[in-house]
């Protein structure tokens, strides 16, 4: 039997129930509506704030919000489970309500999932990376899969030994001309990808930053971005050569599903280096 707790998202405050809050709001010396427009759009490009308000009403009206205790009373695993449920349901509801504008979808997802949308990095970073760094051929192949959440990705740059010092990143992508593929390795402990959100349990792909090596050079050709599948589509188990998991106890972002990733001779096709700005040709030249 499902218990109903009648909880509301933490940002939904009823003005009529808190006389002190209502008094303070009525005492404002500025135009509240003007400030709202400025905060959410900027004075140079105003948009109809009623669109956002409509999306908020649609999101918080769903009955799923009354089926669990407030997040403050849940364990991390319980919170993660509910976030996944809400995130998947948010996608279904956005499709059902025909919310097609990407900005509006992002608002709806965040509000519906209490700002713990499980696929936030996928929608806020990875889709844009595919749209702007992938070639036209790659976009035709991968974007529909990513937009429909068959491919769910996170951005894997930060390494255990180097943080975000990109010039010192050690992850390697070596081009093998005999198989027209890249062989990807994290050769040292310090090259372990560490901290990417949604990596621990959620995603099945990563957009991986790695040093590119080609047979015609004895030094790296620079950093490139690669689309790498790390989990099986059906079982969600790590693929051969992939070690991935949660990073466990940390001081912040407890619910961000932050993870680590190590790769051992993982092969991907040459065409999975994002190739709008650079590409390795079949004859292995950059």
Coordinates of C-alpha atoms in Angstrom, one line a residue:
X1 CA 0.0 0.0 0.0
X2 CA 1.3 3.5 -0.9
X3 CA 1.3 6.0 1.9
X4 CA 0.6 9.6 1.1
X5 CA 2.6 12.1 2.9
X6 CA 1.3 15.3 1.2
X7 CA 4.8 16.7 1.0
X8 CA 5.5 19.7 -1.3
X9 CA 8.7 20.7 -3.1
X10 CA 10.8 22.8 -0.8
X11 CA 10.4 25.9 -3.0
X12 CA 6.6 25.9 -2.8
X13 CA 5.8 28.3 0.1
X14 CA 2.1 29.2 0.8
X15 CA 2.0 33.0 1.4
X16 CA -1.2 32.8 3.4
X17 CA 0.3 30.4 6.0
X18 CA 3.2 32.5 7.2
X19 CA 2.1 35.9 8.3
X20 CA 5.7 37.1 8.9
X21 CA 6.8 36.1 5.4
X22 CA 3.7 37.8 3.9
X23 CA 4.3 41.0 5.8
X24 CA 7.9 41.2 4.6
X25 CA 6.9 40.6 1.0
X26 CA 4.3 43.3 1.2
X27 CA 6.8 45.7 2.6
X28 CA 9.2 45.4 -0.4
X29 CA 10.4 48.8 -1.7
X30 CA 10.9 47.5 -5.3
X31 CA 8.7 46.0 -8.0
X32 CA 8.7 42.3 -7.4
X33 CA 7.5 41.4 -10.9
X34 CA 10.3 43.6 -12.4
X35 CA 12.9 41.9 -10.3
X36 CA 11.5 38.4 -11.2
X37 CA 11.8 39.2 -14.9
X38 CA 15.3 40.5 -14.5
X39 CA 16.5 37.5 -12.5
X40 CA 15.2 34.9 -14.9
X41 CA 16.0 36.6 -18.2
X42 CA 17.9 39.8 -18.0
X43 CA 16.6 43.2 -19.0
X44 CA 17.9 43.0 -22.5
X45 CA 16.1 39.8 -23.4
X46 CA 12.9 39.5 -21.4
X47 CA 10.6 36.5 -21.8
X48 CA 7.1 35.7 -20.6
X49 CA 7.6 34.6 -17.0
X50 CA 4.2 33.1 -17.1
X51 CA 5.6 30.2 -19.2
X52 CA 7.9 29.3 -16.3
X53 CA 5.1 29.7 -13.8
X54 CA 2.9 27.4 -15.9
X55 CA 5.6 24.8 -16.0
X56 CA 6.0 25.0 -12.2
X57 CA 2.3 24.4 -11.7
X58 CA 2.3 21.5 -14.1
X59 CA 5.4 19.9 -12.4
X60 CA 4.3 20.2 -8.8
X61 CA 0.7 19.1 -9.4
X62 CA 1.8 15.5 -10.2
X63 CA 0.8 13.0 -7.5
X64 CA 4.2 11.4 -7.2
X65 CA 5.2 14.2 -4.9
X66 CA 2.9 12.9 -2.2
X67 CA 4.3 9.3 -2.3
X68 CA 7.5 9.7 -0.3
X69 CA 8.9 11.3 2.8
X70 CA 10.7 14.7 2.5
X71 CA 14.2 14.2 1.2
X72 CA 15.7 15.3 4.5
X73 CA 14.4 12.0 6.0
X74 CA 15.7 9.6 3.4
X75 CA 18.9 7.7 3.1
X76 CA 21.2 8.4 0.2
X77 CA 20.0 5.2 -1.6
X78 CA 16.4 6.1 -1.1
X79 CA 16.9 9.6 -2.3
X80 CA 18.7 8.3 -5.4
X81 CA 16.0 5.8 -6.2
X82 CA 13.3 8.5 -5.9
X83 CA 15.4 10.9 -8.0
X84 CA 15.6 8.3 -10.8
X85 CA 11.9 7.6 -10.6
X86 CA 11.1 11.3 -10.8
X87 CA 13.6 12.0 -13.5
X88 CA 12.2 9.3 -15.8
X89 CA 8.7 10.4 -15.1
X90 CA 9.6 14.0 -15.8
X91 CA 10.8 13.0 -19.3
X92 CA 7.6 11.1 -19.9
X93 CA 5.5 14.0 -18.7
X94 CA 7.4 16.5 -20.8
X95 CA 6.7 14.4 -23.8
X96 CA 3.0 13.9 -22.9
X97 CA 2.6 17.7 -22.4
X98 CA 4.4 18.4 -25.6
X99 CA 7.1 20.5 -24.0
X100 CA 9.5 20.7 -26.9
X101 CA 11.6 23.8 -26.3
X102 CA 14.9 22.7 -24.8
X103 CA 15.0 25.5 -22.2
X104 CA 11.5 24.8 -21.1
X105 CA 12.2 21.1 -20.8
X106 CA 15.2 21.8 -18.6
X107 CA 13.1 24.0 -16.3
X108 CA 10.4 21.3 -16.1
X109 CA 12.9 18.5 -15.4
X110 CA 14.5 20.5 -12.6
X111 CA 11.3 21.5 -10.9
X112 CA 9.7 18.1 -11.3
X113 CA 12.7 16.4 -9.7
X114 CA 13.1 18.9 -6.9
X115 CA 16.3 20.2 -8.6
X116 CA 17.8 16.7 -8.4
X117 CA 17.3 15.7 -12.0
X118 CA 19.4 12.6 -12.4
X119 CA 20.3 13.4 -16.0
X120 CA 21.2 17.0 -15.5
X121 CA 24.7 16.8 -16.9
X122 CA 23.5 14.9 -19.9
X123 CA 20.9 17.6 -20.8
X124 CA 22.9 20.6 -19.8
X125 CA 26.3 19.7 -21.1
X126 CA 26.5 16.6 -23.2
X127 CA 23.7 17.4 -25.6
X128 CA 25.2 20.8 -26.3
X129 CA 28.7 19.2 -26.8
X130 CA 27.3 16.8 -29.4
X131 CA 25.4 19.7 -31.1
X132 CA 28.5 21.9 -31.2
X133 CA 31.6 19.6 -31.4
X134 CA 30.3 16.6 -33.4
X135 CA 30.4 16.5 -37.2
X136 CA 27.1 16.6 -39.2
X137 CA 27.3 12.9 -39.8
X138 CA 27.9 12.2 -36.0
X139 CA 25.0 14.4 -35.1
X140 CA 22.7 12.5 -37.4
X141 CA 23.8 9.3 -35.8
X142 CA 24.2 10.1 -32.1
X143 CA 21.9 13.1 -31.3
X144 CA 18.6 11.3 -31.8
X145 CA 19.8 8.6 -29.4
X146 CA 21.0 11.2 -26.9
X147 CA 17.9 13.3 -27.1
X148 CA 15.7 10.2 -26.6
X149 CA 17.8 9.2 -23.5
X150 CA 19.0 5.9 -25.1
X151 CA 22.5 7.3 -24.8
X152 CA 22.9 9.0 -21.4
X153 CA 26.3 10.6 -20.9
X154 CA 28.4 12.6 -18.5
X155 CA 31.5 14.7 -19.1
X156 CA 34.7 12.9 -18.0
X157 CA 37.6 15.3 -17.8
X158 CA 38.8 15.6 -14.2
X159 CA 41.5 13.1 -13.1
X160 CA 42.5 12.0 -9.7
X161 CA 46.1 13.3 -10.0
X162 CA 45.4 16.5 -11.9
X163 CA 42.0 17.9 -11.2
X164 CA 41.1 20.0 -14.1
X165 CA 44.6 20.9 -15.2
X166 CA 43.9 19.8 -18.7
X167 CA 47.5 20.1 -20.0
X168 CA 48.5 17.3 -17.5
X169 CA 45.7 14.9 -18.2
X170 CA 47.1 11.4 -18.7
X171 CA 44.2 9.4 -20.3
X172 CA 45.3 8.2 -23.7
X173 CA 43.5 7.5 -26.9
X174 CA 45.9 5.8 -29.3
X175 CA 44.9 5.4 -33.0
X176 CA 45.2 1.8 -34.3
X177 CA 45.2 2.0 -38.1
X178 CA 44.9 -1.7 -38.5
X179 CA 41.4 -1.7 -37.0
X180 CA 40.5 1.9 -37.7
X181 CA 39.8 2.4 -34.0
X182 CA 41.1 4.2 -30.9
X183 CA 42.5 2.2 -27.9
X184 CA 41.8 4.1 -24.7
X185 CA 43.6 3.7 -21.4
X186 CA 43.9 5.3 -18.1
X187 CA 47.6 4.1 -17.7
X188 CA 48.2 5.2 -14.1
X189 CA 46.3 5.6 -10.8
X190 CA 46.6 9.3 -11.2
X191 CA 44.8 9.2 -14.6
X192 CA 41.7 7.8 -13.1
X193 CA 38.7 9.9 -14.0
X194 CA 37.4 11.1 -10.7
X195 CA 34.3 13.1 -9.6
X196 CA 32.1 13.4 -12.8
X197 CA 28.5 13.7 -11.8
X198 CA 26.1 10.8 -12.8
X199 CA 29.0 8.5 -13.4
X200 CA 28.7 6.3 -10.4
X201 CA 25.5 4.5 -11.2
X202 CA 23.5 6.4 -13.9
X203 CA 25.1 7.0 -17.3
X204 CA 26.0 4.5 -20.1
X205 CA 28.3 6.8 -22.0
X206 CA 30.9 9.4 -21.3
X207 CA 32.3 12.3 -23.3
X208 CA 35.9 11.6 -22.5
X209 CA 38.8 14.0 -22.7
X210 CA 42.0 12.2 -23.6
X211 CA 45.4 12.8 -25.1
X212 CA 45.4 11.8 -28.7
X213 CA 48.3 9.7 -30.1
X214 CA 48.7 8.8 -33.8
X215 CA 51.4 6.5 -35.4
X216 CA 53.1 9.3 -37.2
X217 CA 54.1 11.2 -34.0
X218 CA 56.0 10.3 -30.9
X219 CA 54.2 12.8 -28.7
X220 CA 50.5 13.6 -28.0
X221 CA 48.6 15.5 -30.6
X222 CA 46.6 17.3 -28.0
X223 CA 43.4 16.8 -26.1
X224 CA 40.3 15.5 -28.0
X225 CA 36.8 14.5 -26.9
X226 CA 35.6 11.0 -27.4
X227 CA 32.2 9.4 -27.1
X228 CA 32.8 6.2 -25.1
X229 CA 30.2 3.6 -24.1
X230 CA 30.9 2.3 -20.6
X231 CA 27.8 0.2 -19.7
X232 CA 25.7 -2.3 -21.6
X233 CA 22.4 -1.0 -22.9
X234 CA 20.4 -3.9 -21.7
X235 CA 22.1 -4.9 -18.4
X236 CA 23.7 -1.6 -17.4
X237 CA 26.8 -3.6 -16.4
X238 CA 30.2 -2.2 -17.1
X239 CA 31.6 -3.3 -20.5
X240 CA 34.9 -5.2 -20.8
X241 CA 37.9 -3.1 -19.8
X242 CA 35.7 -0.6 -17.9
X243 CA 36.0 -0.1 -14.1
X244 CA 33.4 2.3 -12.9
X245 CA 31.7 3.1 -9.6
X246 CA 30.8 5.6 -6.9
X247 CA 33.4 7.6 -5.0
X248 CA 31.7 7.0 -1.7
X249 CA 31.8 9.4 1.2
X250 CA 32.5 13.0 0.4
X251 CA 31.9 16.4 2.1
X252 CA 29.5 17.8 -0.6
X253 CA 27.3 16.8 -3.5
X254 CA 26.3 13.6 -1.7
X255 CA 23.4 13.1 -4.1
X256 CA 25.3 13.9 -7.3
X257 CA 26.2 10.3 -8.1
X258 CA 29.8 11.3 -8.5
X259 CA 32.0 8.5 -9.7
X260 CA 35.3 7.3 -10.9
X261 CA 36.3 5.6 -14.2
X262 CA 39.3 3.5 -15.3
X263 CA 39.7 2.2 -18.8
X264 CA 41.9 -0.7 -19.9
X265 CA 42.4 -1.2 -23.6
X266 CA 38.9 -0.1 -24.4
X267 CA 38.4 0.2 -28.2
X268 CA 36.0 2.6 -29.9
X269 CA 35.6 3.3 -33.7
X270 CA 37.6 6.1 -35.2
X271 CA 34.3 7.9 -35.9
X272 CA 33.6 8.3 -32.2
X273 CA 36.1 11.1 -31.7
X274 CA 34.0 14.2 -32.0
X275 CA 35.1 15.5 -35.4
X276 CA 33.6 18.9 -36.2
X277 CA 36.8 20.8 -35.3
X278 CA 39.4 18.0 -35.9
X279 CA 39.5 14.5 -37.1
X280 CA 42.0 11.6 -37.7
X281 CA 41.8 10.4 -41.3
X282 CA 42.0 6.8 -42.3
X283 CA 45.7 7.3 -43.2
X284 CA 46.2 8.3 -39.5
X285 CA 47.0 12.0 -40.0
X286 CA 45.3 14.7 -37.8

